[in-house]
GROMACS .gro file of C-alpha atoms in nm:
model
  361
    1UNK     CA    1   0.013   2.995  -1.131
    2UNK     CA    2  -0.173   2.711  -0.992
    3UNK     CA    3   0.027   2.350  -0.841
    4UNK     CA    4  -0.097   2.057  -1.043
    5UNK     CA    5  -0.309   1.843  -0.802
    6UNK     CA    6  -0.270   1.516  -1.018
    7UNK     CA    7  -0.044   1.387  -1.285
    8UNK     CA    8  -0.073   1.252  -1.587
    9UNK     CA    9  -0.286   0.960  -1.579
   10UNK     CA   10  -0.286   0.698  -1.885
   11UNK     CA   11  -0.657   0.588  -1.750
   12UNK     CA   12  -0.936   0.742  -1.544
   13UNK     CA   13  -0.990   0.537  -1.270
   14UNK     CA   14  -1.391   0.510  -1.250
   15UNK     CA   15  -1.617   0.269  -0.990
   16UNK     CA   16  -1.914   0.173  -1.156
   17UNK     CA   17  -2.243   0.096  -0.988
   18UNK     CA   18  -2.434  -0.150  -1.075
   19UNK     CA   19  -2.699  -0.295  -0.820
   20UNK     CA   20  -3.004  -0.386  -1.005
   21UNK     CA   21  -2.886  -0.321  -1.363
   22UNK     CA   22  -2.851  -0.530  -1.683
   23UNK     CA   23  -2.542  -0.647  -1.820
   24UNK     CA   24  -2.446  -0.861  -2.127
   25UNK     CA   25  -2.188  -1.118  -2.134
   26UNK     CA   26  -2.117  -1.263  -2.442
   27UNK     CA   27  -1.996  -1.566  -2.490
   28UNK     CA   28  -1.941  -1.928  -2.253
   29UNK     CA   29  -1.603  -1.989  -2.142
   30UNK     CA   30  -1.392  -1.997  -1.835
   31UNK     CA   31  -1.275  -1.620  -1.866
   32UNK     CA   32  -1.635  -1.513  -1.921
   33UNK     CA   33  -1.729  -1.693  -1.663
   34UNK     CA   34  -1.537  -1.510  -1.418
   35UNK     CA   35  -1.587  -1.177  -1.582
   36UNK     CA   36  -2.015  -1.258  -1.539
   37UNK     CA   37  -1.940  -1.385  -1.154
   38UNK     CA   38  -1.757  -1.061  -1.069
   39UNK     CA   39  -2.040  -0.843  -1.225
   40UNK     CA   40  -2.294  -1.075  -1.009
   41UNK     CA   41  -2.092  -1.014  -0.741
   42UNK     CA   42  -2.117  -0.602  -0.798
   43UNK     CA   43  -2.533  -0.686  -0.809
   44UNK     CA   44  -2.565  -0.692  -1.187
   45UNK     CA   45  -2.820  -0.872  -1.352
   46UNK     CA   46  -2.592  -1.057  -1.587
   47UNK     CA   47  -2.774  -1.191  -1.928
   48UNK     CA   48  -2.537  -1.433  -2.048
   49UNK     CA   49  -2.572  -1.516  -2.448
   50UNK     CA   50  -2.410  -1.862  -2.492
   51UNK     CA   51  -2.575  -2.156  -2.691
   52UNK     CA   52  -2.330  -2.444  -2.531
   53UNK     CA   53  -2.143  -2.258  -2.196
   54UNK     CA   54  -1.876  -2.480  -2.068
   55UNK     CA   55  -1.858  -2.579  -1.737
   56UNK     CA   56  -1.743  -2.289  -1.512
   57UNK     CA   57  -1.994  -2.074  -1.688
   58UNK     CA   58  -2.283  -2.376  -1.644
   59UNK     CA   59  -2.191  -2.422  -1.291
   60UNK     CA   60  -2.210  -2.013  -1.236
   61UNK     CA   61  -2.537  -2.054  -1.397
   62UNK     CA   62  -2.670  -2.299  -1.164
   63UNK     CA   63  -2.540  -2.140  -0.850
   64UNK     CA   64  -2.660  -1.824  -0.920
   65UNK     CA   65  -3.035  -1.935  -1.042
   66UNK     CA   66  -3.154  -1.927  -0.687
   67UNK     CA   67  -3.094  -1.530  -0.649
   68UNK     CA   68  -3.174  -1.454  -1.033
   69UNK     CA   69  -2.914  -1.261  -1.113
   70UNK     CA   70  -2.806  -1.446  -1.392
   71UNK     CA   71  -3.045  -1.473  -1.655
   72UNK     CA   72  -2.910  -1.765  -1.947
   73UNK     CA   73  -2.987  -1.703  -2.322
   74UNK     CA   74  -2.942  -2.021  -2.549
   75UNK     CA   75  -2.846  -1.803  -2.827
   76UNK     CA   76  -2.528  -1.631  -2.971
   77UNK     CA   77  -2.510  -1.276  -2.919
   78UNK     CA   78  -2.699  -0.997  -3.165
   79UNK     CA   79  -2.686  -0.628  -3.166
   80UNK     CA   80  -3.029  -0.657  -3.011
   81UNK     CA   81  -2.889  -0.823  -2.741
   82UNK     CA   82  -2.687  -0.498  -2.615
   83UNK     CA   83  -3.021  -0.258  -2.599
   84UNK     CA   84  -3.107  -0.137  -2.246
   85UNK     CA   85  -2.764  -0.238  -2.125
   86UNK     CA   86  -2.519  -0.084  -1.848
   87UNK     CA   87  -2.209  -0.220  -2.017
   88UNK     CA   88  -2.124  -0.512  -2.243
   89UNK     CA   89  -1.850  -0.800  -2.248
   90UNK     CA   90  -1.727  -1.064  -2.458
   91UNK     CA   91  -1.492  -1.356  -2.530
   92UNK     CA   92  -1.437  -1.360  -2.846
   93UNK     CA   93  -1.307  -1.589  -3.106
   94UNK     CA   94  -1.111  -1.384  -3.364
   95UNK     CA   95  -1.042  -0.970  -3.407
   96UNK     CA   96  -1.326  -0.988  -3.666
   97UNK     CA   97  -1.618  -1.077  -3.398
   98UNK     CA   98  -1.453  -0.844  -3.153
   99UNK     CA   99  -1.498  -0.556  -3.444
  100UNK     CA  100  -1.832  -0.679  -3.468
  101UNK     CA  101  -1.904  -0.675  -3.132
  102UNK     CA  102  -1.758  -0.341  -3.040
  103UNK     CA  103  -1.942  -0.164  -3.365
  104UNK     CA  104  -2.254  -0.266  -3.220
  105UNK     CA  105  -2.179  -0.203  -2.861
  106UNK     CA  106  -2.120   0.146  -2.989
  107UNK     CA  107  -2.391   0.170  -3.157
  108UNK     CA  108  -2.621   0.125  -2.875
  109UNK     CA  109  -2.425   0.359  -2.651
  110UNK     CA  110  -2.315   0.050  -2.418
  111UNK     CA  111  -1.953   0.083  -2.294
  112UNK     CA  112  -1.777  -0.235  -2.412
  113UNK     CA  113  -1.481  -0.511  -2.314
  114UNK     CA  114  -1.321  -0.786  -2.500
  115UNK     CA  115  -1.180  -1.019  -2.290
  116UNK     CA  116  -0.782  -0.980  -2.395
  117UNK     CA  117  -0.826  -0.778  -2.704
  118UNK     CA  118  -0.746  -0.421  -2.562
  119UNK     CA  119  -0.801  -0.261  -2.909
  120UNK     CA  120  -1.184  -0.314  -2.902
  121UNK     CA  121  -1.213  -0.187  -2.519
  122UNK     CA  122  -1.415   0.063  -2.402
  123UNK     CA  123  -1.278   0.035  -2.020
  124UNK     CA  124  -1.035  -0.261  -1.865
  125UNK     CA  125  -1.074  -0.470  -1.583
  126UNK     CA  126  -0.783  -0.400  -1.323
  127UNK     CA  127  -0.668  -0.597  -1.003
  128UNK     CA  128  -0.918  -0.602  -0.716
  129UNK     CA  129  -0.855  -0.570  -0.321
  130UNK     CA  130  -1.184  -0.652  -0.166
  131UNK     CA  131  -1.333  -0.534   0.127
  132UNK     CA  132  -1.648  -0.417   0.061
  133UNK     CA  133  -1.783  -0.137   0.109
  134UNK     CA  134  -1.425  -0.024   0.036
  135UNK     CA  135  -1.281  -0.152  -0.294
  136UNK     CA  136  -0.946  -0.107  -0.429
  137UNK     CA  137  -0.868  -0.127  -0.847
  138UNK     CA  138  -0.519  -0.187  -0.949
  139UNK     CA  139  -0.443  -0.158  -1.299
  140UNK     CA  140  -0.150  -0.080  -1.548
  141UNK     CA  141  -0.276  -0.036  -1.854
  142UNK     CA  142  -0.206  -0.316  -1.978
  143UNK     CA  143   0.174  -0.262  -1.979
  144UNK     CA  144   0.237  -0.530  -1.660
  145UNK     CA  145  -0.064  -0.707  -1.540
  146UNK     CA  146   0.186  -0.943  -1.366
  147UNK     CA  147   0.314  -0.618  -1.165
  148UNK     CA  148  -0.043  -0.520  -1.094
  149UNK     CA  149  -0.100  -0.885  -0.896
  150UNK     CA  150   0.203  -0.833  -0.698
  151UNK     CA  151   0.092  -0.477  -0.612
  152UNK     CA  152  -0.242  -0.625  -0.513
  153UNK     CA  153  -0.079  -0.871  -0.305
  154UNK     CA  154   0.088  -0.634  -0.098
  155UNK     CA  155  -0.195  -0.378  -0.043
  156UNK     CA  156  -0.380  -0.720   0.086
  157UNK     CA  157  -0.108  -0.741   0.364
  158UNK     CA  158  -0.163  -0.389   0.479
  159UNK     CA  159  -0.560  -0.392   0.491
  160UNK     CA  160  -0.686  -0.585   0.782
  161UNK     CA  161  -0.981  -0.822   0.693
  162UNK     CA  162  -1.209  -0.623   0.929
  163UNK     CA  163  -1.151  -0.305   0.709
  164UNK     CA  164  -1.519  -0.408   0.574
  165UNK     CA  165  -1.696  -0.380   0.888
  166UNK     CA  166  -1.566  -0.042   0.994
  167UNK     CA  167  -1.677   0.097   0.635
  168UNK     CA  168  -2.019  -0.053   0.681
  169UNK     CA  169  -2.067   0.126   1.033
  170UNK     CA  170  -1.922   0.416   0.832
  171UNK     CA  171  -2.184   0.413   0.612
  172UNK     CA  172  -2.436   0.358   0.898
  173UNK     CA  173  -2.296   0.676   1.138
  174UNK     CA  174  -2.212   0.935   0.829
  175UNK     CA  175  -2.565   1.104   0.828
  176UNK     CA  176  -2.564   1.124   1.208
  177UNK     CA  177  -2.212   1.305   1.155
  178UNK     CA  178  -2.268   1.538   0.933
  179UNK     CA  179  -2.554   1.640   1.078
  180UNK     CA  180  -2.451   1.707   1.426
  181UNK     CA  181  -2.015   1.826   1.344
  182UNK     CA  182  -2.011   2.134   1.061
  183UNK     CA  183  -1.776   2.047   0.773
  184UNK     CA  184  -1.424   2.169   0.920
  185UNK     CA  185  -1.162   2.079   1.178
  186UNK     CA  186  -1.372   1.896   1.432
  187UNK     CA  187  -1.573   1.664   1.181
  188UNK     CA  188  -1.210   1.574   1.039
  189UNK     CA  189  -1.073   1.489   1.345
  190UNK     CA  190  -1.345   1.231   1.409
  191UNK     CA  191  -1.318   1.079   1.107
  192UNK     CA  192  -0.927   1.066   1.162
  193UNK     CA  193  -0.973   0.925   1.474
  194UNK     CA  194  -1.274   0.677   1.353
  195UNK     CA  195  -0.987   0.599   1.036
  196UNK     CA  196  -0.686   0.522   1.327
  197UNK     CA  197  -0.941   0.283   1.495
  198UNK     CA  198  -1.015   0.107   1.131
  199UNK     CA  199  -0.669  -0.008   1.089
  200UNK     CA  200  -0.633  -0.145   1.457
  201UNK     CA  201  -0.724  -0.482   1.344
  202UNK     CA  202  -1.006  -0.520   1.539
  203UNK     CA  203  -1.349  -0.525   1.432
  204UNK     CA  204  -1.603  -0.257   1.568
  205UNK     CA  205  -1.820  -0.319   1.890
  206UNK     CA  206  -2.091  -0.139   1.984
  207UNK     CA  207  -2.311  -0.098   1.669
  208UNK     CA  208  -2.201   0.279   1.648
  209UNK     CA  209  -2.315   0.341   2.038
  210UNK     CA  210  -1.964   0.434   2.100
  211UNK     CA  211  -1.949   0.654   1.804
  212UNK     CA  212  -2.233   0.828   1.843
  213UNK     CA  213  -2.116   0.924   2.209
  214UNK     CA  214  -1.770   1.052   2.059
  215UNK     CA  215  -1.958   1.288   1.797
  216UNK     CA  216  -2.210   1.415   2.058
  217UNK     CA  217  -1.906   1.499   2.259
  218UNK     CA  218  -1.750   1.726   1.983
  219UNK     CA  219  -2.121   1.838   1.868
  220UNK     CA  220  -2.130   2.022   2.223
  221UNK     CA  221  -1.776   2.167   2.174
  222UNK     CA  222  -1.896   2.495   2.045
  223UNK     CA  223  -1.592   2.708   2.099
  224UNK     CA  224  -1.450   2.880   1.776
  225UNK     CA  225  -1.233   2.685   1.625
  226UNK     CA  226  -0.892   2.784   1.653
  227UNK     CA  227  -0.646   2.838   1.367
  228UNK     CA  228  -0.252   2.759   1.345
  229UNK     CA  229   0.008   2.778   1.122
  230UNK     CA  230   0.237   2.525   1.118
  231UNK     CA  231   0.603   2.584   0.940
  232UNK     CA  232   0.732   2.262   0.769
  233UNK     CA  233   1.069   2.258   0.662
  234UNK     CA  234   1.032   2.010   0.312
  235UNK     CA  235   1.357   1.879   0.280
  236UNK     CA  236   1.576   1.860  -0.037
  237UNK     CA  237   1.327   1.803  -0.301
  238UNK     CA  238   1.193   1.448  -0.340
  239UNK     CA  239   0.862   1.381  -0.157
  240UNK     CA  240   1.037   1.065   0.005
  241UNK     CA  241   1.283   1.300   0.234
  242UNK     CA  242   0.948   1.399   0.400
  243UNK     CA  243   0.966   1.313   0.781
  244UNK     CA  244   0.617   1.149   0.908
  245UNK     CA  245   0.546   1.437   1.078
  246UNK     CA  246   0.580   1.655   0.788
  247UNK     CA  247   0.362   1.467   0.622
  248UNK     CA  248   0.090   1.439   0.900
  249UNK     CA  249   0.094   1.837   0.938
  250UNK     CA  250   0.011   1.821   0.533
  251UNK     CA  251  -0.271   1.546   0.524
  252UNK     CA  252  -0.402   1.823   0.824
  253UNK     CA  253  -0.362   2.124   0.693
  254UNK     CA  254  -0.681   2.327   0.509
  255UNK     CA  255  -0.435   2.586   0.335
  256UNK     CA  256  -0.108   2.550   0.206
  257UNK     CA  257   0.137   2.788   0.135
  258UNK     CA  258   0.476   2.752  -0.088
  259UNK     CA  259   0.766   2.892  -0.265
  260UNK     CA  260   0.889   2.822  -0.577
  261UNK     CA  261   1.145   2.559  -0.467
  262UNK     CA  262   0.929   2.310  -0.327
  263UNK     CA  263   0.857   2.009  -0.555
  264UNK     CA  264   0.499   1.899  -0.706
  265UNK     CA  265   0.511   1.570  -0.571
  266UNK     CA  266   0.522   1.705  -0.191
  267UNK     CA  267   0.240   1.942  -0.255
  268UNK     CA  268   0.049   1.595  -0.378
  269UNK     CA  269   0.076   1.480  -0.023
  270UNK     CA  270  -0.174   1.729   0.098
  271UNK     CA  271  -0.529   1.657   0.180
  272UNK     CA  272  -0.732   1.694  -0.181
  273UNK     CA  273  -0.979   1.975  -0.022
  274UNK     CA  274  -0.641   2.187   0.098
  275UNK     CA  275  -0.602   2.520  -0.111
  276UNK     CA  276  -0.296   2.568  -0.251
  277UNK     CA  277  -0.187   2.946  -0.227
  278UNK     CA  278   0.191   3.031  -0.415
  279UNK     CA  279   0.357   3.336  -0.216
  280UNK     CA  280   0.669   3.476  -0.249
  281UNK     CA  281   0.970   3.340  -0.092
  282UNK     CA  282   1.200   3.524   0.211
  283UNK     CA  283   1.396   3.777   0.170
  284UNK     CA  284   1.691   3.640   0.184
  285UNK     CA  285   1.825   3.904   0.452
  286UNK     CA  286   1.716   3.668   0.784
  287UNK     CA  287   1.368   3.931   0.795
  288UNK     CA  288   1.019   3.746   0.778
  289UNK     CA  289   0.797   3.756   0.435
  290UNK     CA  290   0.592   4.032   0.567
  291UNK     CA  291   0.332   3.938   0.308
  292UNK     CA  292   0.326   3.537   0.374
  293UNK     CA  293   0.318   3.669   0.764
  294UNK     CA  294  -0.014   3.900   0.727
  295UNK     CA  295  -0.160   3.583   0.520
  296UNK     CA  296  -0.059   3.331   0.738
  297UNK     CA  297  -0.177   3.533   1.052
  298UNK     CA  298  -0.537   3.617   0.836
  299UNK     CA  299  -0.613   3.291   0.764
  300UNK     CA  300  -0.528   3.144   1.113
  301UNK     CA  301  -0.743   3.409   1.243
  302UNK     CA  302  -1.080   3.230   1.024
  303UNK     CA  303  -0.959   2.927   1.228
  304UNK     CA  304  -0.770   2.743   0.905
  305UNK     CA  305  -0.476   2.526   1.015
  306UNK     CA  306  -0.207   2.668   0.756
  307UNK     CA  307   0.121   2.496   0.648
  308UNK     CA  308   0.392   2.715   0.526
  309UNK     CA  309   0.645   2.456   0.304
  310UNK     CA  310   0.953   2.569   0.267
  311UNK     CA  311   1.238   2.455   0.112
  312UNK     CA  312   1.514   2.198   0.326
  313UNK     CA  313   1.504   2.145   0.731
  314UNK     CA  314   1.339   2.495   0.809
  315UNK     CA  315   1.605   2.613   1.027
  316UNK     CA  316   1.722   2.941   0.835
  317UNK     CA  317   1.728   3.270   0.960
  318UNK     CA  318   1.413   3.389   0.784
  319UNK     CA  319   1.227   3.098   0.914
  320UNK     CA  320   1.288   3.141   1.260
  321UNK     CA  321   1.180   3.527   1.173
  322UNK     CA  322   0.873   3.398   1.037
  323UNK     CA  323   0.777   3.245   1.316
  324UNK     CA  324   0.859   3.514   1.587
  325UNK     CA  325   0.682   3.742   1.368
  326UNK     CA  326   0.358   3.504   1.434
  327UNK     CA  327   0.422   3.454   1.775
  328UNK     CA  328   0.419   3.831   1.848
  329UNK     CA  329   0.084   3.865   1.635
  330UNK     CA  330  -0.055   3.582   1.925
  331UNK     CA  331  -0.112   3.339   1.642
  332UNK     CA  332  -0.025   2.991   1.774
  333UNK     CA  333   0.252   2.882   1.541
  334UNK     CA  334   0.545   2.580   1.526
  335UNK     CA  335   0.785   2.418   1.309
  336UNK     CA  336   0.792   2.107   1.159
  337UNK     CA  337   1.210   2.004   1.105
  338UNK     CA  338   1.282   1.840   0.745
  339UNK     CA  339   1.625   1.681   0.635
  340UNK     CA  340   1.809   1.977   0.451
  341UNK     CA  341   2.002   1.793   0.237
  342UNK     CA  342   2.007   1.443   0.070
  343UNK     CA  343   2.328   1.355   0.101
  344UNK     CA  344   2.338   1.522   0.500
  345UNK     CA  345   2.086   1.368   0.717
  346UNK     CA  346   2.303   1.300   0.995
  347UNK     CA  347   2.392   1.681   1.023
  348UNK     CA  348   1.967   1.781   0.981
  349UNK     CA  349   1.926   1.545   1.275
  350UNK     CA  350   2.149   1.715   1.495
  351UNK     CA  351   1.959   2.017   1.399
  352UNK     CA  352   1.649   1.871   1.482
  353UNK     CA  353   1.761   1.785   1.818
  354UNK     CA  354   1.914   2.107   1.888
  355UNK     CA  355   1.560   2.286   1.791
  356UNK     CA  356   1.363   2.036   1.995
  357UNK     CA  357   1.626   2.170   2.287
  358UNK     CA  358   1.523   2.528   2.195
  359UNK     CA  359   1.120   2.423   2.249
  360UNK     CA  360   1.058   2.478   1.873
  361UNK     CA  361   0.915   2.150   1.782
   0.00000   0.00000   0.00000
């Protein structure tokens, strides 16, 4: 049986392009002026159908007549006005012109929005943390667009303003890197390493010269890559028991392996390209999994850094079996500690310190 990789999700969470492509907005007040300013903003070319716009949308319309990107129709809207169009929005001014307007957006084949009528939308606008190239949507389906803000608000305090620049020299460096580090460990690490540097704060220097000199580096490093397997004990249950370390070894690992006793929601913490493999669990008797051993130990051996989850701190018998059985095969191998119970973390820490005294972490 295969582990779900993602939930339930009560919207699909889609980013549009739409550089150089036409638009409708329907309509001339304040809400469609903001909805037309943050499609000129994504490089639409926003065709605005208003026969008196109010001020925001007149003052949009001004401002953005130097770049052309808004194009100003003295007219109301018409099913005519949707052909050739990437998507469609409007304000407006009862449910019957919103029926009207989302029959006809259908029937063109444009993907539509009413400004606060949810029942005539095709797709919703969500929260937005900009820092572009890299741009967060928030939304919550309507249920708590108040909650949605807040979340915004707090994802702003985590991503530092020069978060943009690093993803433009990103963009700049990727063909470089995949041309010169195969798709695998060492290509990871230096985008790990390139990702640590993004959230230092400080904006990049160099124009990429630096980089470029870091991928050359691991370019030359021709050596086999080397596989591990790395035992992490996943605690109780609950993803949140996880120890940062637990979860670094996951977000690392390019095979996972589990038992039936560890939870969905900690398998979601793995990287998305990670296979998930389900083996059976120890014997019970303190004797390694002599099957999980021989596919731990073959897929180490194609140089895949394995995790082995297993259920509470990893300190049983048939864990520590597990891993002498890999040492003695000469596959490098460690554990990971978790906390074995919920309601006994003190007690998992002194185990942890105890096995960091034995050289097992």
């Amino acid at each position: 049986m295969r582990a779900p990789r993602v939930g339930k999700l009560a919207c699909l969470p889609v980013f549009l392009p739409l550089a150089g492509r036409p638009v409708l907005v329907a309509g001339g007040s304040d809400a469609a002026a903001w909805k037309a300013e943050l499609l000129a903003a994504a490089g639409a070319e926003v065709h605005v159908c208003s026969p008196e716009p109010g001020d925001a949308m007149r003052g949009l319309l001004e401002d953005a007549a130097v770049d052309g990107r808004l194009v100003h129709h003295a007219r109301d809207w018409s099913p005519d006005s949707l052909a050739g169009m990437a998507v469609a929005l409007a304000d407006a001014e009862d449910d019957r012109e919103a029926e009207r307007f989302a029959a006809a957006a259908k029937a063109a084949g444009v993907p539509c929005n009413v400004i606060d009528r949810p029942d005539f939308c095709d797709f919703q606008f969500g929260s937005i943390v900009n820092r572009s190239p890299v741009v967060i949507g928030i939304s919550t389906s309507g249920a708590a667009p108040i909650l949605g803000q807040a979340i915004r608000q707090r994802i702003e305090t985590l991503l530092p303003n020069a978060l943009a620049d690093w993803a433009a020299l990103a963009a700049r460096i990727r063909t470089g890197v995949m041309a010169r580090l195969p798709a695998g460990r060492r290509r990871r690490l230096f985008w790990e390493d390139f990702s640590g540097q993004a959230f230092s704060g400080r904006p990049p220097v160099g124009g990429g010269r630096d980089w470029e000199a870091v991928v050359s580096r691991l370019a030359l490093a021709g050596a086999m890559e080397t596989g591990s397997v790395t035992l992490v004990g996943a605690g109780p249950g609950p993803a949140e028991h996880l120890t940062m370390k637990a979860i670094r070894a996951l977000q690392g690992a390019d095979v996972v392996l589990y038992g039936e006793g560890v939870s969905g929601e900690v398998l979601d913490l793995a990287r998305r390209e990670a296979r998930r493999l389900l083996v059976a669990g120890v014997s019970g008797k303190g004797s390694p999994d002599r099957e999980g051993v021989a596919l731990a130990a073959q897929l180490a051996a194609q140089g895949r850094q394995v995790v082995r989850l297993v259920p509470g701190d990893g300190s049983s018998e048939e864990a520590a079996a597990f891993l002498d059985a890999l040492h003695r095969q000469g596959v490098a191998s460690r554990l990971v500690p978790g906390v074995g119970d919920a309601a006994d973390g003190e007690a998992a820490g002194v185990a942890v310190v105890s096995r960091r005294a034995m050289g097992r972490e």
